[in-house]
CSV table of N, CA and C in Angstrom, one decimal:
chain,number,residue,atom,x,y,z
A,24,UNK,N,45.3,4.5,20.9
A,24,UNK,CA,44.2,4.2,20.3
A,24,UNK,C,42.9,4.5,21.1
A,25,UNK,N,43.1,5.0,22.6
A,25,UNK,CA,42.1,5.3,23.4
A,25,UNK,C,41.6,6.4,23.1
A,26,UNK,N,42.6,7.5,22.8
A,26,UNK,CA,42.5,8.9,22.4
A,26,UNK,C,41.4,8.9,21.2
A,27,UNK,N,41.9,8.2,20.0
A,27,UNK,CA,41.3,8.1,19.1
A,27,UNK,C,39.6,7.6,19.0
A,28,UNK,N,39.4,6.8,19.8
A,28,UNK,CA,37.9,6.5,20.3
A,28,UNK,C,37.3,7.4,20.6
A,29,UNK,N,37.9,8.1,21.7
A,29,UNK,CA,37.1,9.3,22.6
A,29,UNK,C,36.9,10.4,21.5
A,30,UNK,N,37.7,10.7,20.6
A,30,UNK,CA,37.8,11.8,19.7
A,30,UNK,C,36.6,11.6,18.7
A,31,UNK,N,36.6,10.3,18.2
A,31,UNK,CA,35.6,10.0,17.3
A,31,UNK,C,34.1,10.0,17.8
A,32,UNK,N,34.1,9.8,19.1
A,32,UNK,CA,32.8,9.8,19.8
A,32,UNK,C,32.4,11.3,20.0
A,33,UNK,N,33.5,12.3,20.5
A,33,UNK,CA,33.3,13.5,20.6
A,33,UNK,C,32.8,14.3,19.2
A,34,UNK,N,33.3,13.8,18.1
A,34,UNK,CA,32.9,14.4,16.7
A,34,UNK,C,31.6,13.9,16.4
A,35,UNK,N,31.1,12.7,16.7
A,35,UNK,CA,29.9,12.1,16.2
A,35,UNK,C,28.8,13.3,17.1
A,36,UNK,N,29.2,13.3,18.3
A,36,UNK,CA,28.2,14.1,19.4
A,36,UNK,C,28.1,15.5,18.8
A,37,UNK,N,29.3,16.3,18.2
A,37,UNK,CA,28.8,17.6,17.8
A,37,UNK,C,28.1,17.4,16.2
A,38,UNK,N,28.4,16.4,15.6
A,38,UNK,CA,27.6,16.2,14.2
A,38,UNK,C,26.4,16.0,14.6
A,39,UNK,N,25.9,15.4,15.7
A,39,UNK,CA,24.5,14.9,16.1
A,39,UNK,C,23.6,16.2,16.3
A,40,UNK,N,24.5,17.1,17.2
A,40,UNK,CA,23.6,18.1,17.8
A,40,UNK,C,23.8,19.6,16.8
A,41,UNK,N,24.6,19.4,15.8
A,41,UNK,CA,24.7,20.5,14.8
A,41,UNK,C,23.4,20.6,14.1
A,42,UNK,N,22.9,21.8,13.9
A,42,UNK,CA,21.6,21.9,13.0
A,42,UNK,C,20.3,21.0,13.3
A,43,UNK,N,20.1,20.7,14.5
A,43,UNK,CA,19.2,19.9,14.9
A,43,UNK,C,19.2,18.3,14.4
A,44,UNK,N,20.5,18.1,14.3
A,44,UNK,CA,20.6,16.7,13.8
A,44,UNK,C,20.3,15.6,14.9
A,45,UNK,N,20.5,15.9,15.8
A,45,UNK,CA,19.9,15.1,17.3
A,45,UNK,C,18.6,14.5,17.0
A,46,UNK,N,17.8,15.5,16.7
A,46,UNK,CA,16.3,15.3,16.5
A,46,UNK,C,16.0,14.3,15.1
A,47,UNK,N,17.0,14.6,14.2
A,47,UNK,CA,16.7,13.6,12.8
A,47,UNK,C,17.2,12.3,13.4
A,48,UNK,N,18.4,12.0,14.1
A,48,UNK,CA,18.7,10.9,14.5
A,48,UNK,C,17.7,10.0,15.3
A,49,UNK,N,17.1,10.6,16.2
A,49,UNK,CA,16.2,9.9,17.0
A,49,UNK,C,14.9,10.3,16.7
A,50,UNK,N,14.5,10.8,15.6
A,50,UNK,CA,13.1,10.7,15.2
A,50,UNK,C,12.3,9.7,14.5
A,51,UNK,N,11.5,8.8,15.2
A,51,UNK,CA,11.2,7.6,14.4
A,51,UNK,C,9.8,7.8,13.5
A,52,UNK,N,9.4,9.3,13.7
A,52,UNK,CA,8.3,9.6,12.7
A,52,UNK,C,7.2,9.5,13.4
A,53,UNK,N,6.2,9.6,12.8
A,53,UNK,CA,4.9,9.4,13.3
A,53,UNK,C,4.2,8.5,12.4
A,54,UNK,N,3.4,7.5,12.8
A,54,UNK,CA,2.7,6.4,11.8
A,54,UNK,C,1.4,6.4,12.1
A,55,UNK,N,0.6,7.1,13.4
A,55,UNK,CA,-0.7,7.2,13.5
A,55,UNK,C,-0.9,8.1,14.4
A,56,UNK,N,-2.1,8.7,14.4
A,56,UNK,CA,-2.5,10.0,15.4
A,56,UNK,C,-3.3,9.3,16.5
A,57,UNK,N,-3.4,7.8,16.7
A,57,UNK,CA,-3.8,7.1,17.8
A,57,UNK,C,-2.9,7.5,19.2
A,58,UNK,N,-3.4,7.8,20.1
A,58,UNK,CA,-2.7,7.9,21.6
A,58,UNK,C,-3.6,7.0,22.5
A,59,UNK,N,-2.8,5.9,23.0
A,59,UNK,CA,-3.6,5.2,23.9
A,59,UNK,C,-3.8,5.9,25.4
A,60,UNK,N,-5.1,5.7,25.9
A,60,UNK,CA,-5.7,6.4,27.2
A,60,UNK,C,-4.6,5.7,28.2
A,61,UNK,N,-4.6,6.4,29.3
A,61,UNK,CA,-3.8,6.1,30.5
A,61,UNK,C,-4.5,5.0,31.5
A,62,UNK,N,-5.9,5.2,31.2
A,62,UNK,CA,-6.5,4.5,32.5
A,62,UNK,C,-6.9,3.1,31.4
A,63,UNK,N,-7.3,2.1,32.4
A,63,UNK,CA,-7.6,0.9,31.7
A,63,UNK,C,-8.7,0.8,31.1
A,64,UNK,N,-8.6,-0.2,30.1
A,64,UNK,CA,-10.0,-0.3,29.1
A,64,UNK,C,-10.9,-1.0,29.7
A,65,UNK,N,-12.4,-0.9,29.7
A,65,UNK,CA,-13.3,-1.3,30.1
A,65,UNK,C,-14.1,-2.3,28.9
A,66,UNK,N,-13.7,-2.0,27.6
A,66,UNK,CA,-14.5,-2.7,26.5
A,66,UNK,C,-14.7,-4.1,26.6
A,67,UNK,N,-13.5,-4.7,27.1
A,67,UNK,CA,-13.5,-6.2,27.1
A,67,UNK,C,-13.1,-6.7,28.6
A,68,UNK,N,-14.0,-6.9,29.6
A,68,UNK,CA,-13.6,-7.2,30.9
A,68,UNK,C,-13.0,-8.7,30.8
A,69,UNK,N,-12.0,-9.1,31.6
A,69,UNK,CA,-11.3,-10.3,32.0
A,69,UNK,C,-12.2,-11.4,32.1
A,70,UNK,N,-13.7,-11.4,32.6
A,70,UNK,CA,-14.5,-12.2,32.8
A,70,UNK,C,-15.7,-12.1,31.7
A,71,UNK,N,-15.2,-11.7,30.5
A,71,UNK,CA,-16.0,-11.7,29.4
A,71,UNK,C,-16.1,-13.4,28.8
A,72,UNK,N,-17.2,-13.7,28.2
A,72,UNK,CA,-17.4,-15.0,27.6
A,72,UNK,C,-16.5,-15.2,26.6
A,73,UNK,N,-15.9,-14.5,26.0
A,73,UNK,CA,-14.8,-14.7,24.8
A,73,UNK,C,-13.5,-15.2,25.5
A,74,UNK,N,-13.4,-15.2,26.8
A,74,UNK,CA,-12.0,-15.8,27.3
A,74,UNK,C,-12.5,-17.2,28.1
A,75,UNK,N,-13.5,-17.3,28.2
A,75,UNK,CA,-13.8,-18.9,28.8
A,75,UNK,C,-13.4,-20.0,27.8
A,76,UNK,N,-13.0,-21.2,28.4
A,76,UNK,CA,-12.8,-22.2,27.7
A,76,UNK,C,-14.1,-22.7,27.0
A,77,UNK,N,-13.9,-23.2,25.8
A,77,UNK,CA,-14.9,-23.8,25.2
A,77,UNK,C,-15.5,-25.0,25.8
A,78,UNK,N,-16.8,-25.6,26.1
A,78,UNK,CA,-17.3,-26.5,26.5
A,78,UNK,C,-17.1,-27.7,25.6
A,79,UNK,N,-17.0,-29.0,26.3
A,79,UNK,CA,-16.9,-30.3,25.3
A,79,UNK,C,-15.5,-30.6,25.5
A,80,UNK,N,-15.2,-32.1,25.4
A,80,UNK,CA,-13.9,-32.4,25.3
A,80,UNK,C,-13.3,-32.3,24.4
A,81,UNK,N,-12.0,-31.7,24.4
A,81,UNK,CA,-10.9,-31.3,23.5
A,81,UNK,C,-11.3,-30.5,22.4
A,82,UNK,N,-12.2,-29.4,22.9
A,82,UNK,CA,-12.9,-28.6,22.0
A,82,UNK,C,-11.7,-27.8,21.4
A,83,UNK,N,-11.6,-27.1,20.2
A,83,UNK,CA,-10.5,-26.2,19.5
A,83,UNK,C,-10.8,-25.0,20.4
A,84,UNK,N,-9.6,-24.3,20.5
A,84,UNK,CA,-9.4,-23.2,21.1
A,84,UNK,C,-8.6,-22.4,20.5
A,85,UNK,N,-8.7,-20.9,20.7
A,85,UNK,CA,-7.5,-20.1,20.3
A,85,UNK,C,-7.7,-20.1,18.7
A,86,UNK,N,-8.7,-20.2,17.9
A,86,UNK,CA,-8.9,-20.2,16.7
A,86,UNK,C,-8.6,-19.0,16.0
A,87,UNK,N,-7.6,-19.2,15.0
A,87,UNK,CA,-7.0,-18.0,14.2
A,87,UNK,C,-7.3,-18.2,12.7
A,88,UNK,N,-7.7,-17.2,11.8
A,88,UNK,CA,-7.6,-17.5,10.4
A,88,UNK,C,-6.7,-16.4,9.8
A,89,UNK,N,-5.7,-16.6,9.0
A,89,UNK,CA,-5.0,-15.5,8.3
A,89,UNK,C,-4.9,-15.9,7.0
A,90,UNK,N,-4.3,-15.0,6.2
A,90,UNK,CA,-4.1,-15.0,4.8
A,90,UNK,C,-3.1,-16.1,4.5
A,91,UNK,N,-3.4,-17.2,3.4
A,91,UNK,CA,-2.5,-18.2,3.3
A,91,UNK,C,-1.5,-18.2,2.0
A,92,UNK,N,-1.8,-17.1,1.2
A,92,UNK,CA,-1.0,-16.8,0.0
A,92,UNK,C,-1.0,-15.5,-0.3
A,93,UNK,N,-0.5,-15.0,-1.6
A,93,UNK,CA,-0.1,-13.6,-1.9
A,93,UNK,C,-1.4,-13.2,-2.8
A,94,UNK,N,-2.1,-14.1,-3.4
A,94,UNK,CA,-3.2,-13.7,-4.1
A,94,UNK,C,-4.5,-13.7,-3.5
A,95,UNK,N,-4.7,-14.1,-2.4
A,95,UNK,CA,-6.1,-14.2,-1.5
A,95,UNK,C,-6.9,-15.6,-2.1
A,96,UNK,N,-6.2,-16.6,-2.5
A,96,UNK,CA,-6.9,-17.8,-2.8
A,96,UNK,C,-6.6,-18.7,-1.7
A,97,UNK,N,-6.3,-18.3,-0.4
A,97,UNK,CA,-6.0,-19.3,0.4
A,97,UNK,C,-5.9,-18.5,1.9
A,98,UNK,N,-6.4,-19.4,2.8
A,98,UNK,CA,-6.3,-18.9,4.2
A,98,UNK,C,-5.8,-20.4,5.0
A,99,UNK,N,-5.1,-19.7,6.1
A,99,UNK,CA,-4.6,-20.6,7.2
A,99,UNK,C,-5.6,-20.7,8.4
A,100,UNK,N,-6.0,-21.7,8.7
A,100,UNK,CA,-7.0,-21.8,10.0
A,100,UNK,C,-5.9,-22.6,11.0
A,101,UNK,N,-5.8,-22.1,12.1
A,101,UNK,CA,-4.8,-22.6,13.4
A,101,UNK,C,-5.9,-22.5,14.6
A,102,UNK,N,-5.6,-23.6,15.2
A,102,UNK,CA,-6.3,-23.7,16.7
A,102,UNK,C,-5.4,-24.4,17.5
A,103,UNK,N,-5.8,-25.0,18.8
A,103,UNK,CA,-5.2,-25.4,19.7
A,103,UNK,C,-6.1,-26.3,20.4
A,104,UNK,N,-5.8,-27.7,20.5
A,104,UNK,CA,-6.5,-28.7,21.3
A,104,UNK,C,-5.7,-29.1,22.7
A,105,UNK,N,-6.5,-29.1,23.6
A,105,UNK,CA,-5.7,-29.4,25.1
A,105,UNK,C,-5.4,-30.9,25.5
A,106,UNK,N,-6.4,-31.6,25.2
A,106,UNK,CA,-6.4,-32.9,25.8
A,106,UNK,C,-5.6,-33.8,25.0
A,107,UNK,N,-5.7,-33.9,23.5
A,107,UNK,CA,-5.1,-34.8,22.7
A,107,UNK,C,-5.1,-34.2,21.4
A,108,UNK,N,-4.2,-34.8,20.5
A,108,UNK,CA,-3.9,-34.1,19.2
A,108,UNK,C,-5.2,-34.1,18.3
A,109,UNK,N,-6.2,-35.1,18.3
A,109,UNK,CA,-7.4,-34.9,17.7
A,109,UNK,C,-7.1,-34.8,16.2
A,110,UNK,N,-8.1,-34.3,15.5
A,110,UNK,CA,-8.3,-34.2,13.9
A,110,UNK,C,-7.5,-32.8,13.5
A,111,UNK,N,-6.7,-33.0,12.5
A,111,UNK,CA,-6.4,-31.5,11.9
A,111,UNK,C,-7.1,-31.3,10.5
A,112,UNK,N,-8.4,-31.9,10.3
A,112,UNK,CA,-9.3,-31.8,9.0
A,112,UNK,C,-10.0,-30.9,9.3
A,113,UNK,N,-10.1,-29.9,8.2
A,113,UNK,CA,-11.2,-28.7,8.2
A,113,UNK,C,-12.0,-29.1,7.0
A,114,UNK,N,-13.4,-29.0,7.2
A,114,UNK,CA,-14.2,-29.1,6.1
A,114,UNK,C,-14.5,-27.8,5.9
A,115,UNK,N,-14.7,-27.3,4.6
A,115,UNK,CA,-15.3,-26.0,4.0
A,115,UNK,C,-16.1,-26.3,2.9
A,116,UNK,N,-16.7,-25.1,2.7
A,116,UNK,CA,-17.6,-25.1,1.3
A,116,UNK,C,-18.0,-23.6,1.0
A,117,UNK,N,-18.4,-23.2,-0.1
A,117,UNK,CA,-18.8,-21.7,-0.3
A,117,UNK,C,-20.2,-21.6,0.4
A,118,UNK,N,-20.5,-20.4,0.9
A,118,UNK,CA,-21.7,-20.1,2.0
A,118,UNK,C,-22.8,-20.5,1.2
A,119,UNK,N,-23.0,-20.3,-0.1
A,119,UNK,CA,-24.3,-20.8,-0.7
A,119,UNK,C,-24.1,-22.0,-1.5
A,120,UNK,N,-23.2,-22.6,-1.4
A,120,UNK,CA,-22.7,-24.0,-2.1
A,120,UNK,C,-23.1,-25.1,-1.3
A,121,UNK,N,-22.8,-26.4,-2.3
A,121,UNK,CA,-23.3,-27.5,-1.6
A,121,UNK,C,-22.0,-28.4,-1.7
A,122,UNK,N,-21.0,-28.2,-2.6
A,122,UNK,CA,-19.9,-29.0,-2.8
A,122,UNK,C,-19.0,-28.7,-1.5
A,123,UNK,N,-18.5,-29.7,-0.8
A,123,UNK,CA,-17.6,-29.7,0.5
A,123,UNK,C,-16.4,-29.9,-0.1
A,124,UNK,N,-15.6,-29.4,0.5
A,124,UNK,CA,-14.1,-29.6,0.5
A,124,UNK,C,-13.5,-30.0,1.8
A,125,UNK,N,-12.4,-30.7,1.8
A,125,UNK,CA,-11.6,-30.7,3.2
A,125,UNK,C,-10.3,-30.7,3.0
A,126,UNK,N,-9.6,-30.3,4.1
A,126,UNK,CA,-8.1,-30.0,3.9
A,126,UNK,C,-7.8,-30.5,5.2
A,127,UNK,N,-6.3,-31.3,5.3
A,127,UNK,CA,-6.0,-31.9,6.3
A,127,UNK,C,-4.7,-31.1,6.7
A,128,UNK,N,-4.3,-30.5,8.0
A,128,UNK,CA,-3.4,-29.7,8.4
A,128,UNK,C,-2.3,-30.7,9.3
A,129,UNK,N,-1.3,-29.8,9.9
A,129,UNK,CA,-0.3,-30.7,10.6
A,129,UNK,C,-0.4,-30.0,12.3
A,130,UNK,N,0.0,-31.1,12.9
A,130,UNK,CA,-0.1,-30.7,14.3
A,130,UNK,C,1.5,-30.5,14.9
A,131,UNK,N,1.6,-29.6,15.9
A,131,UNK,CA,2.8,-29.5,16.6
A,131,UNK,C,2.8,-29.0,17.9
A,132,UNK,N,3.8,-29.3,18.6
A,132,UNK,CA,3.8,-28.8,20.2
A,132,UNK,C,5.0,-28.2,20.5
A,133,UNK,N,5.3,-27.7,21.5
A,133,UNK,CA,6.7,-27.2,21.9
A,133,UNK,C,6.6,-27.4,23.4
A,134,UNK,N,7.9,-27.1,23.8
A,134,UNK,CA,8.1,-27.1,25.2
A,134,UNK,C,9.3,-25.8,25.5
A,135,UNK,N,8.9,-25.5,26.7
A,135,UNK,CA,9.7,-24.2,27.2
A,135,UNK,C,9.8,-24.4,28.5
A,136,UNK,N,11.0,-24.5,28.8
A,136,UNK,CA,11.5,-24.7,30.2
A,136,UNK,C,10.6,-25.9,30.9
A,137,UNK,N,9.7,-25.6,31.9
A,137,UNK,CA,8.7,-26.9,32.2
A,137,UNK,C,7.3,-26.7,31.7
A,138,UNK,N,7.1,-25.9,30.6
A,138,UNK,CA,5.8,-25.8,29.9
A,138,UNK,C,5.8,-26.6,28.7
A,139,UNK,N,4.6,-27.3,28.7
A,139,UNK,CA,4.5,-27.7,27.2
A,139,UNK,C,3.2,-27.4,26.8
A,140,UNK,N,3.3,-27.1,25.4
A,140,UNK,CA,2.1,-26.5,24.9
A,140,UNK,C,1.1,-27.4,24.6
A,141,UNK,N,-0.1,-26.9,24.2
A,141,UNK,CA,-1.3,-28.0,23.6
A,141,UNK,C,-1.0,-28.5,22.2
A,142,UNK,N,-1.7,-29.0,21.9
A,142,UNK,CA,-1.5,-29.5,20.3
A,142,UNK,C,-2.1,-28.4,19.4
A,143,UNK,N,-1.1,-27.7,18.7
A,143,UNK,CA,-1.2,-26.6,17.6
A,143,UNK,C,-1.4,-27.3,16.2
A,144,UNK,N,-2.4,-26.7,15.8
A,144,UNK,CA,-3.0,-27.2,14.5
A,144,UNK,C,-2.7,-26.2,13.3
A,145,UNK,N,-2.2,-26.3,12.3
A,145,UNK,CA,-2.2,-25.3,11.0
A,145,UNK,C,-2.6,-26.1,9.8
A,146,UNK,N,-3.9,-25.7,9.1
A,146,UNK,CA,-4.4,-26.0,8.2
A,146,UNK,C,-4.7,-25.2,7.0
A,147,UNK,N,-4.1,-25.3,6.0
A,147,UNK,CA,-4.2,-24.5,5.0
A,147,UNK,C,-5.3,-24.9,3.7
A,148,UNK,N,-6.1,-23.9,3.6
A,148,UNK,CA,-7.5,-24.3,2.6
A,148,UNK,C,-7.1,-23.3,1.6
A,149,UNK,N,-6.6,-24.2,0.4
A,149,UNK,CA,-6.2,-23.7,-0.9
A,149,UNK,C,-7.6,-23.6,-2.0
A,150,UNK,N,-7.1,-22.8,-3.1
A,150,UNK,CA,-8.1,-22.7,-4.3
A,150,UNK,C,-9.4,-22.0,-3.8
A,151,UNK,N,-9.5,-21.1,-3.0
A,151,UNK,CA,-10.8,-20.5,-2.4
A,151,UNK,C,-11.2,-19.4,-3.7
A,152,UNK,N,-12.5,-19.2,-3.9
A,152,UNK,CA,-12.8,-18.2,-4.9
A,152,UNK,C,-12.5,-16.8,-4.0
A,153,UNK,N,-12.5,-16.0,-4.8
A,153,UNK,CA,-12.2,-14.7,-4.3
A,153,UNK,C,-13.7,-14.0,-4.2
A,154,UNK,N,-13.8,-13.2,-3.0
A,154,UNK,CA,-15.0,-12.6,-2.8
A,154,UNK,C,-16.2,-13.4,-2.6
A,155,UNK,N,-15.9,-14.6,-1.9
A,155,UNK,CA,-16.8,-15.4,-1.7
A,155,UNK,C,-16.5,-16.1,-0.1
A,156,UNK,N,-17.5,-15.8,0.6
A,156,UNK,CA,-17.4,-16.2,2.0
A,156,UNK,C,-17.4,-17.7,2.2
A,157,UNK,N,-16.4,-18.4,2.6
A,157,UNK,CA,-16.6,-19.8,3.1
A,157,UNK,C,-17.3,-20.2,4.2
A,158,UNK,N,-17.9,-21.2,4.4
A,158,UNK,CA,-18.4,-21.8,5.6
A,158,UNK,C,-17.4,-22.9,6.3
A,159,UNK,N,-16.7,-22.8,7.5
A,159,UNK,CA,-16.0,-23.6,7.7
A,159,UNK,C,-16.3,-24.6,9.1
A,160,UNK,N,-16.1,-25.5,9.0
A,160,UNK,CA,-16.3,-26.7,10.2
A,160,UNK,C,-15.2,-27.3,10.4
A,161,UNK,N,-14.9,-27.6,11.7
A,161,UNK,CA,-13.9,-28.3,12.4
A,161,UNK,C,-14.5,-29.8,12.4
A,162,UNK,N,-13.7,-30.8,11.8
A,162,UNK,CA,-14.1,-32.1,11.9
A,162,UNK,C,-13.2,-32.8,12.6
A,163,UNK,N,-14.1,-33.8,13.8
A,163,UNK,CA,-13.0,-34.5,14.6
A,163,UNK,C,-13.4,-35.8,14.1
A,164,UNK,N,-12.5,-36.8,13.9
A,164,UNK,CA,-12.5,-38.0,13.4
A,164,UNK,C,-12.2,-38.9,14.6
C-alpha cells in the first residue's frame, strides 16, 4: 500500500508540471489591480479623533449600518455600549419627513477566555423607502 501511495503522488506531480499545469493548479487569478504600498499609511493616524471613545456615560460606540434585506428596504444598525445594556431602540424618519418610526433590537454579549465583550446591540429598521436617506437617532430610555 505504501508503494501505491508514492506512485500516485509521483503521477500527480508529473501531471501538475506537464504543459504548465502547475500554474493552473496554483493560480488564484487577479481580482484587482490594487497593490498595497509597503510603507505605513499616514491617512488615518492612530491619534485621530475617529478612534477616541465618545464622550458621555454609556455612549454608543463602534456604530455600523449594514444592508438588512435583499431588496434594499431594511438596514441593520449595530453598536456597542460599555457600561450597561441601555436601550436598543432606534428612532428614525425620512430626512425631510415628520412622521417618526422606532424599532427595538436585541442585545448580546460574549466571553472569550478572560475577555467579556461590551453590550452588542443589533436593530433592524424595516419598510424603508428606496432612494430616501433616513435620519437616525439612538434613543436611551
